[in-house]
Short mmCIF file of C-alpha atoms in Angstrom, two decimals:
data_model
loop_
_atom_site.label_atom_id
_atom_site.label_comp_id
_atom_site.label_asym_id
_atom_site.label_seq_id
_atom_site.Cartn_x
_atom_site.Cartn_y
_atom_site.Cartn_z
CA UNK A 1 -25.14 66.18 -43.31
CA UNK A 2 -27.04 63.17 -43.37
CA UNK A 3 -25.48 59.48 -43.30
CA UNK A 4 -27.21 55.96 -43.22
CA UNK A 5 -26.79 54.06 -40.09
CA UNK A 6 -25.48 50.41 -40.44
CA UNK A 7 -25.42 47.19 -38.86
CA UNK A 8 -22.60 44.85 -38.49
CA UNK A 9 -24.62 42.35 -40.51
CA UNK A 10 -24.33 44.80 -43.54
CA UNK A 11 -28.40 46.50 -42.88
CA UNK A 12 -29.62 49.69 -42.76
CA UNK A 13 -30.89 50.89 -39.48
CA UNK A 14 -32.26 54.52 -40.75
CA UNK A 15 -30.22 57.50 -40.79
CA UNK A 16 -28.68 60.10 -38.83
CA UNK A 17 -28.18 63.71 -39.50
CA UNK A 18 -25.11 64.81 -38.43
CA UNK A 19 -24.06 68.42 -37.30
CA UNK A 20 -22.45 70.61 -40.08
CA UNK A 21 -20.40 71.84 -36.73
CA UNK A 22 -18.56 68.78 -36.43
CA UNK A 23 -18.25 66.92 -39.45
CA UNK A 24 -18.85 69.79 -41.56
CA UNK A 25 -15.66 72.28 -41.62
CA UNK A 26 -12.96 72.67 -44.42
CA UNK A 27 -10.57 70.55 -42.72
CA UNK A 28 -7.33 72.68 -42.06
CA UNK A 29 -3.89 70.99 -42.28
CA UNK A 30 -2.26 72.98 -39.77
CA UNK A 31 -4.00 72.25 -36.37
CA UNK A 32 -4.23 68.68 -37.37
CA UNK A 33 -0.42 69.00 -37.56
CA UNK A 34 -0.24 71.06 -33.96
CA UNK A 35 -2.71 68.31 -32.37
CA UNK A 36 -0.32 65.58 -33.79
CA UNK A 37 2.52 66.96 -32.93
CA UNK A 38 1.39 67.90 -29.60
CA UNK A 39 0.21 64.29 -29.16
CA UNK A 40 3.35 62.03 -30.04
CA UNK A 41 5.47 64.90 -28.14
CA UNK A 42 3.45 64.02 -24.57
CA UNK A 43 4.44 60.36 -25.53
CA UNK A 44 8.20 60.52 -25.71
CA UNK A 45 9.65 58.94 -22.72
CA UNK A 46 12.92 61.74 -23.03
CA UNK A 47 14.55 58.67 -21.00
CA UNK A 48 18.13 59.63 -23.33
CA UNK A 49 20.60 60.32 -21.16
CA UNK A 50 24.64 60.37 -22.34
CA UNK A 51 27.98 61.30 -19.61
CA UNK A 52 28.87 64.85 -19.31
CA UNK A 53 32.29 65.20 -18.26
CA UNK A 54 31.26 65.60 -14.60
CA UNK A 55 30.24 62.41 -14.58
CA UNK A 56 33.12 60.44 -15.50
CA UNK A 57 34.97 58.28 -13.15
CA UNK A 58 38.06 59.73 -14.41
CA UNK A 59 40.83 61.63 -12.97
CA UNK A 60 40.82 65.06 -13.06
CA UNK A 61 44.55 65.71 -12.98
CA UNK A 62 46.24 67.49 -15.64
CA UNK A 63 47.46 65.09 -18.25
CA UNK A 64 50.39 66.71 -19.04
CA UNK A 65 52.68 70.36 -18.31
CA UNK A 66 50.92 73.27 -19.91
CA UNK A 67 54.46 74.67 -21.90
CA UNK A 68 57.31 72.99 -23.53
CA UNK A 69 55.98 69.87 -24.82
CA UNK A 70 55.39 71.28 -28.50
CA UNK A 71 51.30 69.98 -27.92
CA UNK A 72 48.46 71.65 -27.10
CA UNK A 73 46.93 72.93 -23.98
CA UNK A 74 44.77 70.38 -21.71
CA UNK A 75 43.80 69.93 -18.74
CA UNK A 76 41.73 67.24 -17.18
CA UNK A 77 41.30 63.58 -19.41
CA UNK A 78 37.45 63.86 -18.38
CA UNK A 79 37.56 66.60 -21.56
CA UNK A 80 35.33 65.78 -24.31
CA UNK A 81 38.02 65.83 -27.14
CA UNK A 82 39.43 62.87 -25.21
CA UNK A 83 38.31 59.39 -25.63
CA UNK A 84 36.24 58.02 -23.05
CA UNK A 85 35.65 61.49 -22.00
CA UNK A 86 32.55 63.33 -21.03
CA UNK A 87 30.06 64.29 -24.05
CA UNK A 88 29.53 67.79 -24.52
CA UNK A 89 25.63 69.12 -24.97
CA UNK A 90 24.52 65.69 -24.85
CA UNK A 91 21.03 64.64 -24.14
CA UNK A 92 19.88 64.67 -21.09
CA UNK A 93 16.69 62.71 -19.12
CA UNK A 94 13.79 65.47 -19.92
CA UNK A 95 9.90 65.63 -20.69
CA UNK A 96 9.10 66.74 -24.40
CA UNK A 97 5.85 67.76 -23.65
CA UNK A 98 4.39 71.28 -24.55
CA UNK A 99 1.26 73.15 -23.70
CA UNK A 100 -1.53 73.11 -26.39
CA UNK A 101 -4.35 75.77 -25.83
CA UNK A 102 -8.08 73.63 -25.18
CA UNK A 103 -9.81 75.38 -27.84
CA UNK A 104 -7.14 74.44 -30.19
CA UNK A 105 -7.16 71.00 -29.44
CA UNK A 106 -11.34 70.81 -29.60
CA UNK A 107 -11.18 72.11 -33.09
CA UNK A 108 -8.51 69.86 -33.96
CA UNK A 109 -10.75 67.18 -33.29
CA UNK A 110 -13.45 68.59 -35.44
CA UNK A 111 -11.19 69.01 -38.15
CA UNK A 112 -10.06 65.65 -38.17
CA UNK A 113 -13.73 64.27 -37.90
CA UNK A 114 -14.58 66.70 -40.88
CA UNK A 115 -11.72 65.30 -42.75
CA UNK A 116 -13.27 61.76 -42.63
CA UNK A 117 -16.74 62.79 -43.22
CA UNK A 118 -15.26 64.65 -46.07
CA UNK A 119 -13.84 61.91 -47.59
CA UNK A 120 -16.15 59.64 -47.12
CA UNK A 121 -14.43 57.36 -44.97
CA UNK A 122 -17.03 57.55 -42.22
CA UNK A 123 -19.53 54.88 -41.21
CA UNK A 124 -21.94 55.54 -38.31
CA UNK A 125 -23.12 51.99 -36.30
CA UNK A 126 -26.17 51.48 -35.09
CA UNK A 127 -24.21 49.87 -32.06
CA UNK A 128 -21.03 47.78 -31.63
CA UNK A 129 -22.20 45.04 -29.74
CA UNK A 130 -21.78 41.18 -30.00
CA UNK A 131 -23.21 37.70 -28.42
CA UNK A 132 -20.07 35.97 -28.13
CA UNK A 133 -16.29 37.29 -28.42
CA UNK A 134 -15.55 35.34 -31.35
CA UNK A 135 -13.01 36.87 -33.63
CA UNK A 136 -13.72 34.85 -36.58
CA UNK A 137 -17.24 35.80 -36.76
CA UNK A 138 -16.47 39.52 -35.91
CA UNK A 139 -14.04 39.75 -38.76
CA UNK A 140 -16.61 38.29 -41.39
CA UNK A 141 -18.75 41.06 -40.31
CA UNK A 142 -16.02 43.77 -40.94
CA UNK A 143 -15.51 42.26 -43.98
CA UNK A 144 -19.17 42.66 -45.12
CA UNK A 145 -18.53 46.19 -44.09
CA UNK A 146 -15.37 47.11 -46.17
CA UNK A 147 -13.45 47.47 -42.74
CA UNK A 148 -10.13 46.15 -43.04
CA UNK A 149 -8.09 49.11 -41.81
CA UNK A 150 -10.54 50.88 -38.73
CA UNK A 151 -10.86 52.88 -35.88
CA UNK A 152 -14.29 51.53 -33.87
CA UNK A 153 -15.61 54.35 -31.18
CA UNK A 154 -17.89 53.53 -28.68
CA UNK A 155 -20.23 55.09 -26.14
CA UNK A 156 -18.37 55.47 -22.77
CA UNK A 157 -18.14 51.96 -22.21
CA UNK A 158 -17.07 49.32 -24.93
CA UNK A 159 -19.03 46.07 -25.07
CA UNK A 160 -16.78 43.40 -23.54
CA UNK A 161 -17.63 40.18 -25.93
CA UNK A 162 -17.07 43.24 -28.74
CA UNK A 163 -13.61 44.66 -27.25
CA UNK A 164 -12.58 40.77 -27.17
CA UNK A 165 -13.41 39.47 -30.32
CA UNK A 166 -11.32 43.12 -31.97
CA UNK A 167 -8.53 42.81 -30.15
CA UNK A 168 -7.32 40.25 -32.15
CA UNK A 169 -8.05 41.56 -35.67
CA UNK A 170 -4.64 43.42 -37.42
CA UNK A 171 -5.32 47.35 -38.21
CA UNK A 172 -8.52 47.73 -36.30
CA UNK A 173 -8.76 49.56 -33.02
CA UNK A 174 -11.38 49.87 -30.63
CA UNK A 175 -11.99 52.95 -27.90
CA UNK A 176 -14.15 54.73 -25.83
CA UNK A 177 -15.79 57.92 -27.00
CA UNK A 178 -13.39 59.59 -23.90
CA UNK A 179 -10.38 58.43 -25.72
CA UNK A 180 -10.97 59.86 -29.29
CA UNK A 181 -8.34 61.32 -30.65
CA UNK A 182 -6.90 63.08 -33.34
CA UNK A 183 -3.58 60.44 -34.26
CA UNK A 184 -5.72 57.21 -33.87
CA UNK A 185 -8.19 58.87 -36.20
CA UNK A 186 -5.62 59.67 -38.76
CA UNK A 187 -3.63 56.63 -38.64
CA UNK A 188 -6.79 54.40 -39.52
CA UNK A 189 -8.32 54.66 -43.15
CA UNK A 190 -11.80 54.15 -41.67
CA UNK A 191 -13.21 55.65 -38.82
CA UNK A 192 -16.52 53.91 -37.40
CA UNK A 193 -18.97 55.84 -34.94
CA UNK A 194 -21.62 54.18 -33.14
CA UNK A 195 -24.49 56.35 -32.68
CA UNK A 196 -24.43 57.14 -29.10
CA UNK A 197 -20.45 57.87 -30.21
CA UNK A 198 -21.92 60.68 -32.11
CA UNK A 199 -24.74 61.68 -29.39
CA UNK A 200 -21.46 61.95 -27.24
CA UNK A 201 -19.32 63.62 -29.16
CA UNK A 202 -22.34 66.40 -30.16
CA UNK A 203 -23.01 66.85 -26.60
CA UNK A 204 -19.07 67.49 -26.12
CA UNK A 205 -18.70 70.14 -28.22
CA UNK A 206 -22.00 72.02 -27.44
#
């Protein structure tokens, strides 16, 4: 697969053959979904927490004789059919991450990069670099681009005077090549490669 290389001024820089590997498959729904899922699960703080009835500064005596009264049976007020008594099965402080096999997770990633290239909603850079971390200017450039809505990968390290100047721009987000993932990839209509972001990833998955 073979795509032209850009500038941020809106040139051509050549091209770049890309491997069918990578940005070639049939994307598949399903481990997209797993890899997402997986994802937001690891993010969940699970910081919910609700009284069980062990845990409520109540007393514990029975609230009334167990026969001749004409009511039901209880015993301690700390019950949860009682009002300000314990919940039953509530949540409880826990982690709501789950194991994802590697090799799952690597074609995942592929997938999702295959969906882009697919639909051609992938631009390679020829490098994402700028003289002075001025938003303004960097957002005319964008604009020359057609990126309104974008996900910007880098080599391992981001330009600073680039980083600054994005950070400020609604619906674009800039990372490392290290932190590509499959939910920032999805969640952006555009996804924008530089080309040693594409050296990178190639050398990843060989």
């Amino acid at each position: 697969m073979k795509l032209d290389v850009t500038t941020l001024d809106g040139g051509i820089a050549g091209a770049i053959e890309l491997d069918e590997a990578i940005f070639g498959l049939e994307p598949r729904a399903d481990l997209i979904q797993r890899y997402v899922r997986w994802q937001l699960a690891a993010r969940q703080a699970g910081t919910h927490k609700s009284l069980g009835r062990s845990e409520i500064a109540r007393t514990g005596k029975k609230v009334y004789r167990q026969k001749g009264t004409g009511g039901a049976r209880h015993g301690s007020a700390r019950a949860p059919q009682y009002r300000g008594g314990g919940k039953a099965f509530g949540p409880v402080v826990r982690s709501h991450a789950h194991d994802l096999p590697k090799k799952v997770r690597q074609l995942a990633l592929k997938h999702a990069l295959s969906a882009k290239a697919r639909a051609q909603t992938l631009v390679v850079l020829d490098d994402a670099r700028t003289a002075d971390p001025k938003t303004k200017a960097l957002k005319e450039q964008f604009g020359k681009l057609g990126l309104s809505n974008a996900l910007v990968i880098g080599g391992t390290e981001i330009d600073t005077n680039f980083r600054l100047a994005a950070r400020n721009i609604p619906n674009v987000d800039v990372l490392p090549v290290q932190g590509i993932n499959v939910y920032d990839i999805l969640r952006r209509d555009t996804l924008v490669l530089t080309k040693a972001a594409v050296d990178a990833l190639e050398a990843r998955f060989k």
